[in-house]
Amino acid sequence: MQAKITEIHQQIADFQIENKEQLEAFRIAYVGRKGVIGDLFDGLKNVPQEERRAVGQELNALKEAAQNKFNEFQALMESASDKSVAIEFDLTLPNIPNENGTIHPLTLVRARIIEIFAKMGFNVSDGPEIESDFYNFTALNFAENHPAREMQDTFFIEKKGGNVADDMLLRTHTSNVQIRLMQNQKPPLRSIMPGRVYRNEAISARAHCLFHQVEGLYVDKNVGFKDLKDTLYYFAKEMFGQDTKVRYRPSYFPFTEPSAEIDITCLICKGKGCNVCKYTGWVEIAGSGMVDPNVLEQCGIDSQEYTGFAFGMGIERITMLKYQIKDLRLFTENDVRFLRQFEGL
Ligand code: PHE
């Protein structure tokens, strides 16, 4: 009996408990009534009377050792399983959506404009935003004291004090690229020039000091006003839908002659009259005209041989009309509630 008790003490000490199954096996073997210790208690009646008390005490100690080990490992398993709950996946939780970014509406519309003009054979040209007066004004036939210079609310960077054409400024329109293109390439030219422009205007729902334009230029032999009309007619229908009507209104720009402003039927009221179109049924989308011969000559292009047309439009304006956005400031505020509406477009 004595030897058996010692042996079981050893077994209990050596028993490996690393998981719940092992804990249960331990309980059955040593703690439960039908385990080895239970058997020893049953055998107690065969122990001689005089030894029974001492052996009984030893058996109780053995039983207690088994129970202690069991309790200790049970507690350990519970705390371990608490931790494992924390790192286990809870399959009942709602999933975390995999959020896609969205393309900014101005980028979207810019890409669409490029796509439409690409179908008509226009490529894309780029030019500087920090520009000299020469490219922004002088070469575009703005005489030195021309009032149209004042209309553009220019941000000047550096006044040279001598020749105004040397003054540095933030370009007020993308027409500077028109000049650079004509200087650097020989006709035929067919290009659009998207980019950022700056004007010193108070920020409001309708005006901003920073916005985007797309300039277009087409120079070749025998280019006429009809080509200008056809091109912008096609553009307006592709951009705003085939029902869109287009009209040309006489206008003035120093670098085009004749000049026209281009209107389309108001997309909000479909021409019936509303506050967006100021009850005229029409909204303006672009300025345009035949390139003034002076401008062609300035750039080394023979105005007897070549003619051309140019147009310029605001990307913000096109976007506002297309998506019925009423406040220009939304484009620069980066409010995701606004931007998310363009998801998947
Ligand atoms: N540059 C003019 C503007 O910013 C638009 C324009 C471009 C007009 C080309 C005619 C031809 O208002």
Coordinates of C-alpha atoms and ligand atoms in Angstrom, one line a residue:
M1 CA 0.0 0.0 0.0
Q2 CA 2.8 2.3 1.0
A3 CA 4.7 1.7 -2.2
K4 CA 1.5 2.3 -4.2
I5 CA 0.9 5.6 -2.5
T6 CA 4.4 6.8 -3.2
E7 CA 4.1 5.7 -6.9
I8 CA 0.8 7.6 -7.4
H9 CA 2.3 10.7 -5.8
Q10 CA 5.0 10.5 -8.4
Q11 CA 2.5 9.9 -11.2
I12 CA 0.5 12.9 -10.2
A13 CA 3.6 15.1 -10.2
D14 CA 4.6 13.8 -13.6
F15 CA 1.2 14.0 -15.3
Q16 CA 1.3 16.5 -18.2
I17 CA -1.7 18.7 -18.5
E18 CA -1.6 20.9 -21.5
N19 CA -5.2 20.9 -22.8
K20 CA -8.7 20.3 -21.7
E21 CA -8.6 16.6 -22.8
Q22 CA -5.6 16.0 -20.6
L23 CA -7.2 17.8 -17.7
E24 CA -10.3 15.5 -18.0
A25 CA -8.1 12.4 -18.3
F26 CA -6.3 13.5 -15.1
R27 CA -9.7 14.0 -13.3
I28 CA -10.9 10.5 -14.3
A29 CA -7.6 8.8 -13.3
Y30 CA -7.0 10.6 -10.0
V31 CA -9.8 12.7 -8.7
G32 CA -13.0 10.8 -9.6
R33 CA -14.4 8.2 -7.3
K34 CA -13.6 5.4 -9.7
G35 CA -10.0 6.4 -10.2
V36 CA -6.9 4.8 -8.7
I37 CA -7.1 6.8 -5.4
G38 CA -10.8 5.7 -5.0
D39 CA -9.6 2.1 -5.4
L40 CA -7.0 2.6 -2.7
F41 CA -9.7 4.0 -0.3
D42 CA -11.8 0.9 -1.1
G43 CA -8.7 -1.3 -0.2
L44 CA -8.4 0.5 3.2
K45 CA -10.7 -2.1 4.8
N46 CA -8.0 -4.8 4.2
V47 CA -5.3 -2.8 6.0
P48 CA -4.6 -4.1 9.5
Q49 CA -6.5 -2.2 12.1
E50 CA -3.5 -0.6 13.8
E51 CA -2.1 0.8 10.5
R52 CA -5.4 1.9 9.1
R53 CA -5.4 5.3 10.7
A54 CA -1.9 6.3 9.4
V55 CA -2.6 4.9 5.9
G56 CA -5.9 6.7 5.9
Q57 CA -4.1 10.0 6.6
E58 CA -1.7 9.3 3.8
L59 CA -4.5 8.5 1.4
N60 CA -6.2 11.7 2.3
A61 CA -3.0 13.6 1.6
L62 CA -2.7 11.8 -1.8
K63 CA -6.3 12.7 -2.6
E64 CA -5.7 16.3 -1.7
A65 CA -2.5 16.4 -3.8
A66 CA -4.5 15.1 -6.8
Q67 CA -7.4 17.6 -6.2
N68 CA -4.9 20.5 -5.8
K69 CA -3.2 19.7 -9.0
F70 CA -6.6 19.4 -10.7
N71 CA -7.8 22.8 -9.3
E72 CA -4.6 24.5 -10.3
F73 CA -4.7 23.4 -13.9
Q74 CA -8.4 23.9 -14.2
A75 CA -7.9 27.6 -13.2
L76 CA -5.0 27.9 -15.6
M77 CA -7.1 26.5 -18.5
E78 CA -9.9 28.9 -17.8
S79 CA -7.7 32.0 -17.8
A80 CA -6.0 30.7 -21.0
S81 CA -9.3 30.2 -22.7
D82 CA -10.4 33.7 -21.7
K83 CA -7.4 35.0 -23.6
S84 CA -8.0 32.8 -26.5
V85 CA -11.6 34.1 -26.8
A86 CA -10.1 37.6 -27.3
I87 CA -8.0 36.6 -30.2
E88 CA -10.4 34.1 -31.7
F89 CA -12.6 35.3 -34.6
D90 CA -16.1 36.2 -33.6
L91 CA -18.0 35.0 -36.6
T92 CA -21.2 36.8 -35.5
L93 CA -19.6 40.2 -35.8
P94 CA -20.7 42.2 -38.9
N95 CA -17.9 42.3 -41.4
I96 CA -15.6 45.4 -41.8
P97 CA -16.3 46.7 -45.3
N98 CA -13.4 46.9 -47.6
E99 CA -13.7 50.6 -48.6
N100 CA -12.7 51.8 -52.0
G101 CA -11.5 55.3 -52.6
T102 CA -13.3 57.4 -55.1
I103 CA -12.1 59.4 -58.0
H104 CA -12.5 63.2 -57.4
P105 CA -15.4 64.5 -59.6
L106 CA -13.0 67.1 -61.3
T107 CA -10.6 64.3 -62.2
L108 CA -13.6 62.3 -63.5
V109 CA -14.8 65.1 -65.7
R110 CA -11.3 66.0 -66.8
A111 CA -10.8 62.4 -68.0
R112 CA -14.2 62.5 -69.8
I113 CA -13.4 65.7 -71.6
I114 CA -10.0 64.3 -72.7
E115 CA -11.8 61.2 -73.9
I116 CA -14.4 63.1 -76.0
F117 CA -11.8 65.3 -77.7
A118 CA -9.5 62.3 -78.3
K119 CA -12.2 60.8 -80.4
M120 CA -11.9 63.9 -82.6
G121 CA -8.1 63.6 -82.9
F122 CA -7.1 66.1 -80.1
N123 CA -4.0 65.2 -78.0
V124 CA -3.2 66.7 -74.6
S125 CA -0.6 69.4 -73.9
D126 CA 0.7 70.8 -70.7
G127 CA 2.3 74.1 -69.6
P128 CA 3.5 76.0 -66.6
E129 CA 1.2 77.5 -63.9
I130 CA 3.8 80.1 -62.9
E131 CA 4.0 82.1 -66.1
S132 CA 5.3 85.4 -67.5
D133 CA 3.0 88.1 -68.5
F134 CA 4.1 87.5 -72.1
Y135 CA 2.5 84.0 -72.3
N136 CA -0.5 84.9 -70.2
F137 CA -1.3 88.3 -71.8
T138 CA 1.0 90.0 -74.2
A139 CA 1.3 87.1 -76.8
L140 CA -2.5 86.7 -76.6
N141 CA -3.0 90.2 -77.9
F142 CA -3.7 91.9 -74.6
A143 CA -2.2 95.4 -75.2
E144 CA -0.2 96.8 -72.2
N145 CA -3.1 98.9 -70.9
H146 CA -5.9 96.7 -72.1
P147 CA -8.8 96.6 -69.6
A148 CA -9.2 92.9 -70.1
R149 CA -6.0 92.5 -68.0
E150 CA -7.9 94.0 -65.1
M151 CA -10.8 91.6 -65.6
Q152 CA -8.7 88.6 -64.8
D153 CA -7.8 89.5 -61.2
T154 CA -4.2 88.4 -61.6
F155 CA -1.9 87.2 -58.8
F156 CA 1.4 88.8 -59.6
I157 CA 4.5 87.0 -58.3
E158 CA 7.1 89.5 -59.4
K159 CA 6.8 92.9 -61.1
K160 CA 10.0 93.5 -63.0
G161 CA 9.4 97.3 -63.3
G162 CA 10.6 97.4 -66.9
N163 CA 8.8 95.6 -69.7
V164 CA 5.4 94.3 -68.4
A165 CA 5.8 91.2 -70.6
D166 CA 8.5 90.1 -68.2
D167 CA 6.4 90.3 -65.0
M168 CA 5.8 86.9 -63.4
L169 CA 2.3 85.8 -62.4
L170 CA 0.1 82.8 -61.7
R171 CA -1.6 82.0 -65.0
T172 CA -5.2 83.2 -65.1
H173 CA -6.2 80.9 -67.9
T174 CA -4.7 77.9 -69.8
S175 CA -4.4 80.0 -73.0
N176 CA -0.7 80.3 -72.2
V177 CA -0.2 76.7 -73.4
Q178 CA -1.8 77.7 -76.7
I179 CA 1.0 80.2 -77.3
R180 CA 3.7 77.7 -76.2
L181 CA 2.3 75.0 -78.5
M182 CA 2.2 77.3 -81.5
Q183 CA 5.7 78.5 -80.9
N184 CA 7.1 75.0 -80.5
Q185 CA 5.2 73.0 -83.1
K186 CA 4.2 73.5 -86.7
P187 CA 0.6 73.2 -87.8
P188 CA -1.5 71.2 -88.1
L189 CA -2.1 71.5 -84.4
R190 CA -5.0 69.8 -82.6
S191 CA -4.7 69.8 -78.8
I192 CA -6.5 70.3 -75.6
M193 CA -4.7 71.7 -72.5
P194 CA -6.2 71.0 -69.1
G195 CA -4.8 72.6 -66.1
R196 CA -5.0 74.7 -62.9
V197 CA -5.5 78.4 -63.1
Y198 CA -5.6 81.2 -60.5
R199 CA -7.6 84.4 -60.1
N200 CA -7.6 86.8 -57.1
E201 CA -11.3 86.4 -56.3
A202 CA -13.1 86.1 -53.0
I203 CA -14.1 82.4 -52.4
S204 CA -17.9 81.9 -52.7
A205 CA -20.3 79.3 -54.0
R206 CA -19.7 80.6 -57.5
A207 CA -16.1 81.8 -57.5
H208 CA -12.7 80.5 -56.3
C209 CA -9.1 81.7 -56.4
L210 CA -8.1 78.4 -57.8
F211 CA -9.9 76.4 -60.5
H212 CA -9.4 74.3 -63.6
Q213 CA -9.8 75.0 -67.3
V214 CA -9.4 73.1 -70.5
E215 CA -8.2 75.1 -73.4
G216 CA -8.5 73.7 -77.0
L217 CA -6.6 74.7 -80.1
Y218 CA -7.0 73.7 -83.7
V219 CA -4.8 75.2 -86.3
D220 CA -4.6 74.0 -89.9
K221 CA -5.3 75.2 -93.5
N222 CA -8.9 76.1 -94.1
V223 CA -10.1 75.9 -90.5
G224 CA -13.4 77.8 -90.3
F225 CA -15.9 78.9 -87.7
K226 CA -18.0 75.9 -88.9
D227 CA -15.3 73.6 -87.5
L228 CA -15.4 75.3 -84.2
K229 CA -19.2 75.0 -84.0
D230 CA -19.1 71.3 -85.1
T231 CA -16.5 70.4 -82.6
L232 CA -18.2 72.0 -79.6
Y233 CA -21.6 70.8 -80.7
Y234 CA -20.3 67.3 -80.7
F235 CA -18.6 67.8 -77.3
A236 CA -21.7 69.2 -75.6
K237 CA -23.9 66.3 -76.8
E238 CA -21.3 63.7 -75.7
M239 CA -20.9 65.4 -72.3
F240 CA -24.4 66.3 -71.4
G241 CA -26.6 64.0 -73.6
Q242 CA -27.9 64.0 -77.1
D243 CA -31.0 66.2 -76.3
T244 CA -28.7 69.1 -75.3
K245 CA -29.1 72.2 -77.5
V246 CA -26.2 74.5 -78.1
R247 CA -26.1 78.1 -79.0
Y248 CA -23.3 80.6 -79.8
R249 CA -23.4 84.1 -78.5
P250 CA -21.2 86.9 -79.9
S251 CA -18.5 87.8 -77.4
Y252 CA -15.1 89.3 -77.0
F253 CA -11.6 88.0 -76.2
P254 CA -8.4 89.9 -77.3
F255 CA -6.9 86.7 -78.8
T256 CA -9.9 85.6 -80.9
E257 CA -11.9 87.3 -83.7
P258 CA -14.7 86.7 -84.1
S259 CA -15.4 85.4 -80.6
A260 CA -18.4 83.5 -79.2
E261 CA -19.6 82.3 -75.9
I262 CA -21.1 78.8 -75.9
D263 CA -24.4 78.1 -74.1
I264 CA -26.2 74.8 -73.6
T265 CA -29.8 74.3 -72.5
C266 CA -30.1 74.4 -68.7
L267 CA -29.9 70.8 -67.5
I268 CA -31.8 71.6 -64.3
C269 CA -35.0 73.0 -65.8
K270 CA -34.5 71.7 -69.4
G271 CA -34.8 75.2 -70.8
K272 CA -38.0 76.2 -69.0
G273 CA -36.2 78.7 -66.7
C274 CA -35.0 78.3 -63.2
N275 CA -32.6 80.1 -60.7
V276 CA -29.6 78.3 -62.0
C277 CA -30.0 79.6 -65.5
K278 CA -31.4 82.9 -64.2
Y279 CA -34.7 82.1 -66.0
T280 CA -33.1 82.3 -69.4
G281 CA -33.1 78.5 -70.0
W282 CA -29.4 78.6 -71.1
V283 CA -26.1 78.2 -69.2
E284 CA -22.7 79.2 -70.4
I285 CA -20.1 76.4 -70.8
A286 CA -17.2 77.9 -72.8
G287 CA -15.5 80.9 -74.4
S288 CA -14.3 80.4 -78.0
G289 CA -13.3 82.1 -81.3
M290 CA -11.2 82.1 -84.3
V291 CA -7.5 82.7 -83.3
D292 CA -6.7 86.3 -84.1
P293 CA -4.2 86.6 -87.0
N294 CA -2.0 88.7 -84.7
V295 CA -1.6 85.8 -82.3
L296 CA -0.7 83.4 -85.1
E297 CA 1.9 85.8 -86.5
Q298 CA 3.3 86.4 -83.0
C299 CA 4.0 82.7 -82.8
G300 CA 5.6 82.5 -86.3
I301 CA 2.6 81.0 -88.1
D302 CA 1.6 82.5 -91.4
S303 CA -1.9 83.8 -91.0
Q304 CA -2.4 83.9 -94.8
E305 CA -1.9 80.1 -94.9
Y306 CA -3.3 78.9 -91.6
T307 CA -6.3 79.6 -89.6
G308 CA -7.4 78.2 -86.3
F309 CA -10.0 78.1 -83.6
A310 CA -9.6 78.1 -79.8
F311 CA -11.9 77.5 -76.9
G312 CA -11.7 77.4 -73.1
M313 CA -13.9 76.0 -70.5
G314 CA -14.0 75.6 -66.7
I315 CA -13.8 72.0 -65.5
E316 CA -15.6 73.0 -62.3
R317 CA -18.4 74.6 -64.2
I318 CA -18.9 71.5 -66.5
T319 CA -18.8 69.3 -63.4
M320 CA -21.4 71.4 -61.6
L321 CA -23.7 71.3 -64.5
K322 CA -23.3 67.6 -65.1
Y323 CA -23.8 66.6 -61.5
Q324 CA -26.0 69.5 -60.4
I325 CA -23.5 70.7 -57.7
K326 CA -24.5 74.1 -56.4
D327 CA -21.4 75.2 -54.5
L328 CA -17.9 75.4 -55.9
R329 CA -16.4 75.1 -52.5
L330 CA -17.4 71.4 -52.2
F331 CA -14.6 70.6 -54.7
T332 CA -11.9 71.7 -52.3
E333 CA -13.3 70.8 -48.9
N334 CA -12.7 67.1 -49.2
D335 CA -15.8 66.2 -47.4
V336 CA -16.1 62.4 -47.9
R337 CA -19.9 62.6 -47.8
F338 CA -19.7 64.6 -50.9
L339 CA -16.9 62.7 -52.6
R340 CA -18.5 59.2 -51.9
Q341 CA -21.4 60.2 -54.2
F342 CA -19.0 59.7 -57.1
E343 CA -18.1 56.2 -56.2
G344 CA -18.1 53.8 -59.1
L345 CA -18.6 56.5 -61.7
Ligands
PHE1 N1 -9.1 82.1 -71.9 C1 -10.5 82.5 -71.9 C2 -10.9 82.7 -70.4 O1 -10.2 82.2 -69.6 C3 -11.3 81.4 -72.5 C4 -11.1 81.3 -74.0 C5 -10.2 80.4 -74.5 C6 -11.7 82.1 -74.9 C7 -9.9 80.3 -75.8 C8 -11.5 82.0 -76.3 C9 -10.6 81.1 -76.7 O2 -11.9 83.3 -70.2

